[in-house]
Coordinates of N, CA, C and O in Angstrom, one line a residue:
X685 N 1.0 -1.5 -0.1 CA 0.1 -0.3 0.0 C 0.7 1.3 0.1 O 1.9 1.5 0.8
X686 N 0.9 2.0 -0.9 CA 1.3 3.3 -1.1 C 0.5 4.3 -1.1 O -1.4 4.4 -1.3
X687 N 0.5 5.6 -0.6 CA -0.5 7.0 -0.3 C 0.5 7.9 -1.1 O 1.3 8.3 -0.2
X688 N 0.0 8.6 -2.0 CA 0.2 10.2 -2.6 C -0.9 11.1 -2.0 O -1.9 10.9 -2.4
X689 N -0.1 12.3 -1.4 CA -1.4 13.4 -1.4 C -0.6 14.5 -1.4 O 0.3 14.7 -1.7
X690 N -1.2 15.3 -2.3 CA -1.2 16.6 -2.4 C -2.0 17.9 -2.3 O -2.7 17.6 -2.5
X691 N -1.0 18.9 -2.0 CA -2.1 20.0 -1.8 C -3.0 20.8 -2.8 O -2.3 20.7 -3.6
X692 N -4.4 20.4 -2.6 CA -5.0 20.9 -3.4 C -5.5 19.7 -4.9 O -6.2 20.1 -5.5
X693 N -4.7 18.7 -4.9 CA -4.7 17.7 -5.7 C -5.8 16.6 -4.9 O -5.7 15.5 -5.8
X694 N -5.7 16.6 -3.5 CA -6.2 15.5 -3.0 C -5.3 14.1 -3.0 O -4.2 14.3 -2.7
X695 N -6.0 13.1 -2.2 CA -4.9 11.9 -2.0 C -4.8 10.7 -2.7 O -6.7 10.2 -3.3
X696 N -4.1 10.0 -3.2 CA -4.6 8.5 -3.8 C -4.2 7.6 -3.6 O -3.0 7.8 -2.5
X697 N -4.3 6.7 -3.1 CA -4.2 5.5 -2.4 C -3.9 4.4 -3.7 O -4.9 3.8 -4.4
X698 N -2.9 3.4 -3.5 CA -2.6 2.5 -4.0 C -2.0 1.3 -3.6 O -1.7 1.1 -2.5
X699 N -3.2 0.2 -3.7 CA -3.1 -0.9 -3.5 C -3.0 -2.0 -4.4 O -3.4 -2.5 -5.3
X700 N -1.6 -2.8 -3.9 CA -0.9 -3.9 -4.6 C -1.1 -5.2 -4.4 O -1.3 -5.7 -2.9
X701 N -2.2 -6.4 -5.0 CA -2.5 -7.5 -4.3 C -1.8 -8.7 -5.3 O -1.4 -8.4 -5.8
X702 N -1.5 -10.0 -4.0 CA -0.6 -11.0 -5.4 C -1.6 -11.6 -6.4 O -2.9 -11.5 -6.2
X703 N -0.7 -11.9 -7.2 CA -2.2 -12.6 -8.3 C -2.9 -14.3 -7.7 O -1.8 -14.7 -7.5
X704 N -3.4 -13.5 -8.0 CA -4.5 -15.0 -7.9 C -4.0 -16.3 -8.2 O -3.7 -16.2 -9.1
X705 N -3.6 -17.4 -7.9 CA -3.6 -18.7 -8.1 C -4.7 -19.8 -7.9 O -4.5 -20.7 -6.9
X706 N -5.8 -20.2 -8.6 CA -6.7 -21.0 -8.6 C -6.3 -22.3 -8.7 O -7.3 -22.9 -8.5
X707 N -5.0 -22.8 -8.9 CA -5.1 -23.7 -9.3 C -4.7 -24.7 -7.7 O -5.0 -26.0 -7.8
X708 N -4.9 -24.0 -6.8 CA -4.9 -24.9 -5.4 C -5.8 -25.4 -5.0 O -6.4 -26.5 -4.7
X709 N -7.0 -25.0 -5.6 CA -8.2 -25.2 -5.2 C -9.2 -26.4 -6.4 O -9.8 -26.7 -5.5
X710 N -8.2 -26.6 -7.5 CA -8.7 -27.5 -8.4 C -8.1 -28.7 -7.9 O -8.3 -29.8 -7.8
X711 N -7.1 -28.6 -7.0 CA -6.7 -29.7 -6.7 C -7.0 -30.2 -5.0 O -6.5 -31.5 -4.7
X712 N -8.2 -29.8 -4.9 CA -9.4 -30.4 -3.4 C -8.1 -30.2 -2.7 O -8.8 -31.4 -1.6
X713 N -7.5 -29.1 -2.2 CA -7.0 -29.4 -0.5 C -7.3 -28.0 -0.1 O -7.7 -26.5 -0.8
X714 N -7.8 -28.5 1.6 CA -8.7 -27.5 2.1 C -7.7 -26.7 2.9 O -6.7 -27.1 2.8
X715 N -8.0 -25.5 3.3 CA -7.2 -24.4 4.2 C -6.2 -25.2 4.8 O -5.5 -25.0 5.5
X716 N -6.9 -26.4 5.5 CA -6.2 -27.0 7.1 C -4.8 -27.8 6.5 O -4.3 -28.4 6.7
X717 N -5.2 -27.8 4.9 CA -4.0 -28.7 3.8 C -4.6 -30.0 3.8 O -3.4 -31.2 3.4
X718 N -5.5 -30.9 4.8 CA -5.9 -32.2 4.3 C -6.8 -32.0 3.0 O -7.7 -31.3 2.7
X719 N -6.4 -33.2 2.7 CA -7.1 -33.9 1.0 C -8.5 -34.1 1.1 O -8.9 -35.3 2.0
X720 N -9.3 -33.7 0.6 CA -10.8 -34.0 0.7 C -10.9 -34.8 -0.5 O -9.9 -34.8 -1.4
X721 N -11.8 -35.8 -0.7 CA -12.0 -36.4 -1.5 C -12.5 -36.1 -3.1 O -13.3 -34.9 -3.0
X722 N -11.8 -36.4 -4.3 CA -11.9 -35.7 -5.2 C -12.8 -36.9 -6.4 O -12.1 -37.4 -6.6
X723 N -13.5 -36.5 -7.1 CA -14.3 -37.4 -7.6 C -14.4 -36.4 -9.4 O -14.9 -34.9 -9.0
X724 N -14.0 -36.7 -10.3 CA -14.2 -36.9 -11.6 C -16.2 -37.0 -11.9 O -16.2 -38.5 -12.0
X725 N -16.9 -36.1 -12.3 CA -18.1 -36.3 -12.9 C -18.7 -36.4 -14.3 O -17.9 -35.1 -14.4
X726 N -18.9 -37.1 -14.9 CA -19.0 -36.7 -16.7 C -20.0 -37.3 -16.7 O -20.9 -38.5 -16.3
X727 N -21.4 -36.0 -17.4 CA -22.3 -36.9 -18.0 C -22.8 -35.3 -18.7 O -22.5 -34.4 -18.6
X728 N -24.1 -35.7 -19.2 CA -24.4 -34.4 -20.0 C -25.0 -33.2 -19.2 O -25.3 -33.5 -18.0
X729 N -24.7 -32.1 -19.4 CA -24.5 -30.9 -18.9 C -26.6 -30.8 -18.6 O -27.3 -30.9 -19.6
X730 N -26.6 -30.3 -17.4 CA -28.0 -30.2 -17.3 C -28.1 -30.5 -15.5 O -28.0 -30.2 -15.0
X731 N -29.9 -29.9 -15.4 CA -29.9 -30.4 -14.0 C -29.2 -31.8 -13.3 O -29.5 -31.6 -11.8
X732 N -29.4 -32.9 -13.7 CA -29.1 -33.8 -13.0 C -27.6 -33.7 -12.5 O -27.5 -34.2 -11.6
X733 N -26.7 -33.4 -13.6 CA -25.9 -33.0 -13.4 C -24.9 -32.3 -12.3 O -24.6 -31.9 -11.3
X734 N -26.0 -31.1 -12.3 CA -25.8 -30.1 -11.1 C -26.3 -30.8 -10.0 O -25.8 -29.9 -9.1
X735 N -27.3 -31.1 -10.0 CA -27.9 -31.7 -8.8 C -26.9 -32.8 -7.9 O -26.7 -32.9 -7.2
X736 N -26.4 -33.6 -9.3 CA -25.5 -34.6 -8.6 C -24.0 -33.9 -7.9 O -23.5 -34.4 -6.9
X737 N -23.5 -33.2 -8.7 CA -22.4 -32.3 -8.5 C -22.4 -31.6 -7.0 O -21.8 -32.0 -6.2
X738 N -23.8 -31.2 -6.5 CA -24.5 -30.3 -5.6 C -24.1 -30.9 -4.1 O -23.6 -30.7 -3.2
X739 N -24.5 -32.1 -4.6 CA -25.2 -33.9 -3.6 C -23.6 -33.9 -2.9 O -23.5 -33.6 -1.4
X740 N -22.9 -34.2 -3.9 CA -21.6 -34.3 -3.8 C -20.8 -33.6 -2.9 O -19.8 -33.6 -2.1
X741 N -20.7 -32.1 -3.1 CA -20.2 -31.6 -2.4 C -20.5 -31.3 -1.0 O -19.9 -30.5 -0.1
X742 N -21.9 -31.2 -1.0 CA -22.7 -31.3 0.2 C -21.9 -32.1 1.1 O -22.1 -32.0 2.4
X743 N -21.7 -33.4 0.7 CA -21.3 -34.3 1.5 C -19.7 -34.6 1.6 O -19.3 -35.4 1.7
X744 N -18.5 -33.4 1.4 CA -17.8 -33.1 1.4 C -16.6 -33.5 0.6 O -15.3 -33.3 0.4
X745 N -17.0 -33.7 -0.6 CA -16.2 -34.1 -2.1 C -15.9 -32.8 -2.2 O -16.6 -32.1 -2.6
X746 N -14.9 -32.8 -3.2 CA -14.5 -31.8 -4.6 C -14.8 -32.6 -5.6 O -14.4 -33.8 -5.9
X747 N -15.8 -31.7 -6.5 CA -15.8 -32.3 -7.5 C -15.3 -31.5 -8.7 O -15.5 -30.4 -8.9
X748 N -14.9 -32.2 -9.5 CA -14.4 -31.7 -11.4 C -15.6 -32.1 -12.1 O -15.8 -33.5 -11.9
X749 N -16.3 -31.3 -13.0 CA -17.4 -32.3 -13.8 C -16.8 -31.7 -15.5 O -15.8 -30.9 -16.1
X750 N -17.0 -32.7 -15.9 CA -16.7 -32.8 -17.4 C -18.1 -32.6 -18.5 O -18.7 -34.1 -18.0
X751 N -18.3 -32.3 -19.0 CA -20.0 -32.7 -19.5 C -19.5 -33.5 -21.3 O -20.4 -33.9 -21.9
X752 N -18.1 -34.2 -21.4 CA -17.7 -34.9 -22.7 C -16.7 -36.0 -22.4 O -15.5 -35.5 -21.4
X753 N -16.7 -37.3 -23.0 CA -15.2 -38.1 -22.9 C -14.1 -37.7 -23.3 O -13.3 -37.6 -22.7
X754 N -13.9 -36.8 -24.3 CA -12.7 -36.4 -24.7 C -12.5 -35.3 -23.5 O -10.7 -35.3 -23.0
X755 N -13.0 -34.5 -23.0 CA -12.5 -33.6 -22.0 C -12.4 -34.2 -20.7 O -11.2 -34.1 -20.1
X756 N -12.9 -35.1 -20.4 CA -12.7 -36.1 -19.0 C -11.5 -36.8 -19.0 O -10.8 -37.2 -18.3
X757 N -11.5 -37.7 -20.2 CA -10.0 -38.4 -20.1 C -8.7 -37.5 -20.4 O -7.9 -37.6 -20.1
X758 N -8.9 -36.1 -21.1 CA -7.9 -35.4 -20.6 C -7.4 -34.7 -19.5 O -6.2 -34.6 -18.5
X759 N -8.5 -35.0 -18.6 CA -8.7 -34.7 -17.1 C -7.8 -35.8 -16.5 O -7.0 -35.8 -15.7
X760 N -8.0 -36.9 -16.7 CA -7.9 -38.2 -16.2 C -6.3 -38.6 -16.4 O -6.0 -38.7 -15.5
X761 N -6.0 -38.1 -17.6 CA -4.7 -38.1 -18.3 C -3.5 -37.3 -17.8 O -1.8 -37.2 -18.0
X762 N -4.1 -35.8 -17.4 CA -3.4 -34.6 -16.8 C -2.4 -35.4 -15.2 O -2.9 -35.7 -15.0
X763 N -1.7 -34.8 -15.5 CA -0.4 -34.9 -14.0 C -1.1 -33.8 -13.0 O -0.8 -34.4 -11.9
X764 N -2.0 -33.0 -13.4 CA -2.5 -32.3 -12.6 C -3.5 -32.6 -11.8 O -3.9 -32.5 -10.5
X765 N -4.0 -34.0 -11.9 CA -5.2 -34.6 -11.9 C -5.0 -35.7 -11.0 O -4.5 -36.3 -11.5
X766 N -6.2 -35.6 -9.5 CA -5.6 -36.9 -8.9 C -7.3 -36.9 -8.2 O -7.5 -36.2 -7.3
X767 N -7.7 -37.8 -9.1 CA -8.8 -38.2 -8.5 C -9.0 -39.5 -7.4 O -8.1 -40.5 -7.9
X768 N -10.2 -39.8 -6.7 CA -10.3 -41.0 -6.2 C -11.5 -41.8 -7.1 O -11.1 -42.9 -6.7
X769 N -12.2 -41.0 -7.5 CA -12.8 -42.5 -8.7 C -13.5 -40.9 -9.8 O -13.3 -39.9 -9.9
X770 N -14.6 -42.1 -10.8 CA -14.9 -41.2 -11.9 C -15.8 -41.8 -11.7 O -16.7 -42.7 -11.6
X771 N -17.2 -40.8 -11.7 CA -18.3 -41.0 -12.1 C -19.2 -40.9 -12.9 O -19.0 -39.7 -13.6
X772 N -19.5 -41.7 -14.1 CA -20.3 -41.7 -15.5 C -21.6 -41.8 -14.9 O -22.1 -42.7 -14.9
X773 N -22.4 -40.5 -15.7 CA -23.9 -40.5 -15.5 C -24.0 -41.3 -17.0 O -23.6 -40.7 -18.2
X774 N -25.2 -42.2 -16.6 CA -25.4 -42.6 -18.6 C -26.5 -43.0 -18.1 O -27.2 -43.5 -17.4
X775 N -27.4 -42.7 -19.7 CA -28.8 -43.1 -19.8 C -28.5 -44.7 -20.1 O -27.6 -45.1 -21.0
X776 N -29.6 -45.7 -19.8 CA -29.2 -47.0 -20.2 C -29.5 -47.1 -21.6 O -30.1 -46.5 -22.1
X777 N -28.7 -48.2 -22.4 CA -28.8 -48.1 -23.5 C -27.6 -47.1 -24.1 O -27.6 -47.8 -25.9
X778 N -27.0 -46.6 -23.9 CA -26.1 -45.6 -23.6 C -24.8 -46.0 -25.0 O -24.1 -46.6 -23.7
X779 N -24.6 -46.4 -26.1 CA -23.2 -47.2 -26.4 C -21.9 -46.6 -26.1 O -21.3 -47.1 -25.9
X780 N -21.9 -45.0 -26.0 CA -20.4 -44.6 -25.7 C -20.6 -44.7 -24.1 O -19.1 -44.4 -23.8
X781 N -21.1 -45.3 -23.4 CA -20.9 -46.0 -21.6 C -20.0 -46.6 -22.1 O -18.9 -46.9 -21.3
X782 N -20.1 -47.4 -22.7 CA -19.1 -49.1 -22.8 C -17.6 -48.7 -23.5 O -16.4 -49.0 -22.6
X783 N -17.6 -48.1 -24.4 CA -16.1 -47.5 -24.6 C -15.6 -46.2 -23.7 O -14.6 -46.6 -23.9
X784 N -16.0 -45.4 -23.1 CA -15.5 -44.8 -22.2 C -15.1 -45.0 -21.3 O -13.8 -44.7 -20.8
X785 N -15.8 -46.3 -20.5 CA -15.5 -46.8 -19.3 C -14.2 -47.7 -19.6 O -13.1 -47.9 -19.0
X786 N -14.2 -48.0 -20.9 CA -12.8 -48.6 -21.2 C -11.9 -47.8 -20.9 O -10.6 -48.2 -21.1
X787 N -12.2 -46.9 -21.9 CA -10.9 -45.9 -22.3 C -10.3 -45.4 -21.0 O -9.1 -45.1 -20.4
X788 N -11.1 -45.0 -19.8 CA -10.9 -45.1 -18.7 C -9.9 -46.1 -17.4 O -8.6 -45.8 -17.7
X789 N -10.5 -47.2 -18.1 CA -9.5 -48.6 -17.9 C -8.2 -48.5 -18.1 O -7.4 -49.1 -17.8
X790 N -8.6 -48.5 -19.9 CA -6.8 -48.5 -20.4 C -5.9 -47.4 -19.6 O -4.9 -47.5 -20.0
X791 N -6.6 -46.2 -19.7 CA -5.2 -44.9 -19.5 C -5.1 -45.2 -17.8 O -3.9 -44.5 -17.1
X792 N -6.1 -45.5 -16.9 CA -6.0 -45.6 -15.5 C -6.9 -46.9 -15.0 O -7.7 -46.9 -14.4
X793 N -5.9 -48.1 -14.9 CA -6.5 -49.4 -14.8 C -7.0 -49.3 -13.2 O -7.6 -50.0 -12.9
X794 N -6.3 -48.6 -12.5 CA -6.9 -48.8 -10.9 C -7.6 -47.5 -10.6 O -8.1 -47.7 -9.3
X795 N -8.3 -46.8 -11.6 CA -9.3 -45.9 -11.5 C -10.4 -46.6 -10.6 O -10.9 -47.7 -11.1
X796 N -11.4 -46.0 -10.0 CA -12.5 -46.2 -9.1 C -13.3 -45.8 -9.9 O -13.7 -44.4 -10.3
X797 N -14.4 -46.9 -10.7 CA -15.6 -46.1 -11.9 C -16.8 -46.6 -11.2 O -17.1 -47.6 -10.5
X798 N -17.3 -45.3 -11.1 CA -19.2 -45.1 -10.5 C -20.0 -45.2 -11.5 O -19.7 -43.9 -12.1
X799 N -20.7 -46.0 -11.9 CA -21.8 -45.7 -12.7 C -23.5 -45.3 -12.0 O -23.9 -45.8 -11.3
X800 N -23.7 -44.2 -12.2 CA -24.8 -43.1 -12.0 C -25.8 -43.8 -13.1 O -25.6 -42.8 -14.5
X801 N -26.7 -44.9 -13.3 CA -27.7 -44.5 -14.2 C -29.0 -43.7 -13.9 O -29.4 -43.6 -12.7
X802 N -28.9 -43.1 -15.0 CA -30.0 -41.7 -15.2 C -31.1 -41.8 -15.8 O -31.1 -42.3 -17.5
X803 N -32.3 -41.7 -15.5 CA -33.5 -42.6 -16.1 C -33.5 -43.8 -16.8 O -32.6 -44.5 -16.7
X804 N -34.8 -44.5 -17.1 CA -34.7 -45.4 -17.8 C -34.2 -46.7 -16.6 O -34.7 -46.3 -15.3
X805 N -34.9 -47.2 -17.2 CA -34.8 -49.0 -16.3 C -33.2 -49.5 -15.8 O -32.5 -49.3 -17.2
X806 N -32.9 -49.5 -14.7 CA -31.4 -49.9 -14.7 C -31.3 -51.0 -15.6 O -29.9 -51.8 -16.0
X807 N -32.2 -52.0 -15.1 CA -32.2 -53.2 -16.1 C -31.7 -53.2 -17.8 O -31.3 -54.2 -18.4
X808 N -31.9 -52.0 -18.0 CA -31.6 -51.9 -19.5 C -30.5 -51.6 -19.6 O -29.8 -51.3 -21.2
X809 N -29.4 -51.6 -18.7 CA -27.7 -51.1 -18.9 C -27.2 -51.8 -19.6 O -27.3 -53.3 -19.4
X810 N -26.0 -52.0 -20.6 CA -25.4 -53.3 -21.5 C -24.7 -53.8 -20.4 O -24.1 -53.8 -19.5
X811 N -24.7 -55.6 -20.2 CA -23.9 -56.0 -19.8 C -22.4 -55.8 -19.4 O -21.4 -55.5 -18.9
X812 N -22.0 -55.6 -20.6 CA -20.5 -54.7 -20.8 C -20.0 -53.5 -20.2 O -19.2 -53.1 -19.9
X813 N -21.7 -52.8 -20.1 CA -21.0 -51.6 -19.4 C -20.7 -51.6 -17.9 O -19.7 -51.4 -17.3
X814 N -21.2 -52.8 -17.3 CA -21.0 -52.9 -15.8 C -19.6 -54.0 -15.4 O -19.1 -53.9 -14.8
X815 N -19.3 -54.6 -16.3 CA -17.8 -54.8 -16.1 C -16.7 -54.2 -15.9 O -15.4 -54.5 -15.0
X816 N -16.7 -53.2 -16.3 CA -15.9 -52.2 -16.0 C -16.1 -51.0 -14.7 O -15.1 -50.2 -14.4
X817 N -16.8 -51.4 -14.5 CA -17.4 -50.5 -13.1 C -17.6 -51.2 -11.7 O -17.8 -52.2 -11.9
X818 N -16.9 -50.2 -11.0 CA -16.7 -51.0 -9.5 C -18.1 -50.7 -8.6 O -18.5 -51.3 -8.0
X819 N -19.0 -49.6 -9.2 CA -20.4 -49.2 -8.1 C -21.3 -48.6 -9.0 O -20.7 -48.1 -10.1
X820 N -22.3 -49.2 -9.3 CA -23.7 -49.0 -9.8 C -24.9 -48.4 -8.8 O -25.0 -48.7 -8.2
X821 N -24.7 -46.8 -9.2 CA -25.8 -46.0 -8.4 C -27.4 -46.4 -9.1 O -27.0 -45.5 -10.3
X822 N -28.3 -46.4 -8.9 CA -29.5 -46.6 -9.3 C -30.4 -45.2 -8.8 O -30.1 -45.0 -7.7
X823 N -31.3 -45.1 -9.7 CA -32.2 -43.7 -8.8 C -33.2 -44.4 -7.6 O -33.6 -43.8 -6.9
X824 N -33.4 -45.7 -7.4 CA -34.0 -46.0 -6.0 C -33.8 -46.3 -4.9 O -33.9 -46.3 -4.1
X825 N -32.1 -45.7 -5.2 CA -31.0 -45.7 -4.1 C -31.5 -44.2 -3.1 O -31.1 -43.3 -4.0
X826 N -31.4 -44.0 -1.9 CA -31.2 -43.3 -1.1 C -30.0 -42.4 -0.8 O -29.4 -43.1 -1.0
X827 N -30.4 -40.9 -0.6 CA -29.1 -40.3 -0.4 C -27.6 -40.9 0.9 O -26.5 -41.2 0.3
X828 N -28.4 -41.5 1.6 CA -27.6 -41.9 2.9 C -27.1 -43.4 2.2 O -25.9 -43.4 2.4
X829 N -27.6 -43.7 1.4 CA -26.9 -45.1 1.0 C -25.9 -44.8 -0.1 O -25.1 -45.7 -0.5
X830 N -26.2 -44.0 -0.6 CA -25.1 -43.6 -1.8 C -24.1 -43.2 -1.2 O -22.7 -43.7 -1.4
X831 N -24.1 -42.8 -0.3 CA -22.8 -41.8 0.4 C -22.3 -43.2 1.1 O -20.7 -43.0 0.8
X832 N -22.8 -43.7 1.5 CA -22.1 -45.0 2.1 C -21.5 -45.9 1.8 O -20.3 -46.6 1.5
X833 N -22.4 -46.4 0.2 CA -21.2 -47.0 -0.7 C -20.1 -46.3 -1.4 O -19.4 -47.1 -2.1
X834 N -20.3 -44.9 -1.4 CA -19.3 -44.1 -2.5 C -18.1 -44.0 -0.9 O -17.1 -44.1 -1.7
X835 N -18.3 -44.5 -0.2 CA -17.2 -44.5 0.8 C -16.2 -44.9 1.2 O -14.9 -44.7 0.8
X836 N -16.0 -46.2 0.4 CA -14.9 -47.1 0.2 C -14.0 -46.4 -1.0 O -12.6 -46.4 -1.0
X837 N -14.8 -45.5 -2.2 CA -13.6 -45.5 -3.1 C -13.4 -44.1 -2.8 O -12.3 -43.4 -2.8
X838 N -14.2 -43.0 -1.6 CA -13.7 -41.8 -1.2 C -12.1 -41.7 -0.3 O -12.0 -41.0 -0.4
X839 N -12.8 -42.9 0.2 CA -11.4 -43.4 1.3 C -10.2 -43.8 0.9 O -9.3 -43.7 1.3
X840 N -10.1 -44.4 -0.7 CA -9.0 -45.2 -1.0 C -8.3 -43.9 -1.1 O -8.2 -42.7 -1.9
X841 N -7.1 -44.5 -2.2 CA -5.8 -43.7 -2.6 C -5.9 -43.0 -3.6 O -6.6 -43.9 -4.7
X842 N -5.9 -41.7 -4.1 CA -6.5 -41.4 -5.5 C -5.1 -41.7 -6.8 O -4.2 -42.3 -6.2
X843 N -5.6 -42.2 -8.0 CA -5.2 -42.7 -8.9 C -4.1 -41.3 -9.6 O -5.2 -40.3 -9.3
X844 N -3.0 -41.7 -9.6 CA -2.5 -40.6 -10.4 C -2.4 -40.4 -12.1 O -3.1 -41.1 -12.6

């Protein structure tokens, strides 16, 4: 802070602030230095994605969202990203679900993959999609049960 004052010309205050570095918040580090569980949520932009992200944040997760597979894979392969798991929101019968979950496994074999079935009948999810999934969440599961089922994934070490 510096102050310049001149007779008849008023006073001028100069305030210099450090440049903000928002990359720290993207790593999921809290003010205490403890790492919050970090999930990458991949789904179509809209209210379902928004409410899922908000639900996870309310329960203490740091959430990064991606609305397409290529962006999600970029985040997964980035050296800056360390996720505890990847949550894929998918409509039953979506053919991209199988290929995306395989891509995640190809690049990060140790990644924990959660499938959130959005709309439709969970029985319509192709069997091939479930072979790469560690946990499937359907719309008939309550909020407390979702958190309880996610806990082992959130407690695991993040994959690099």
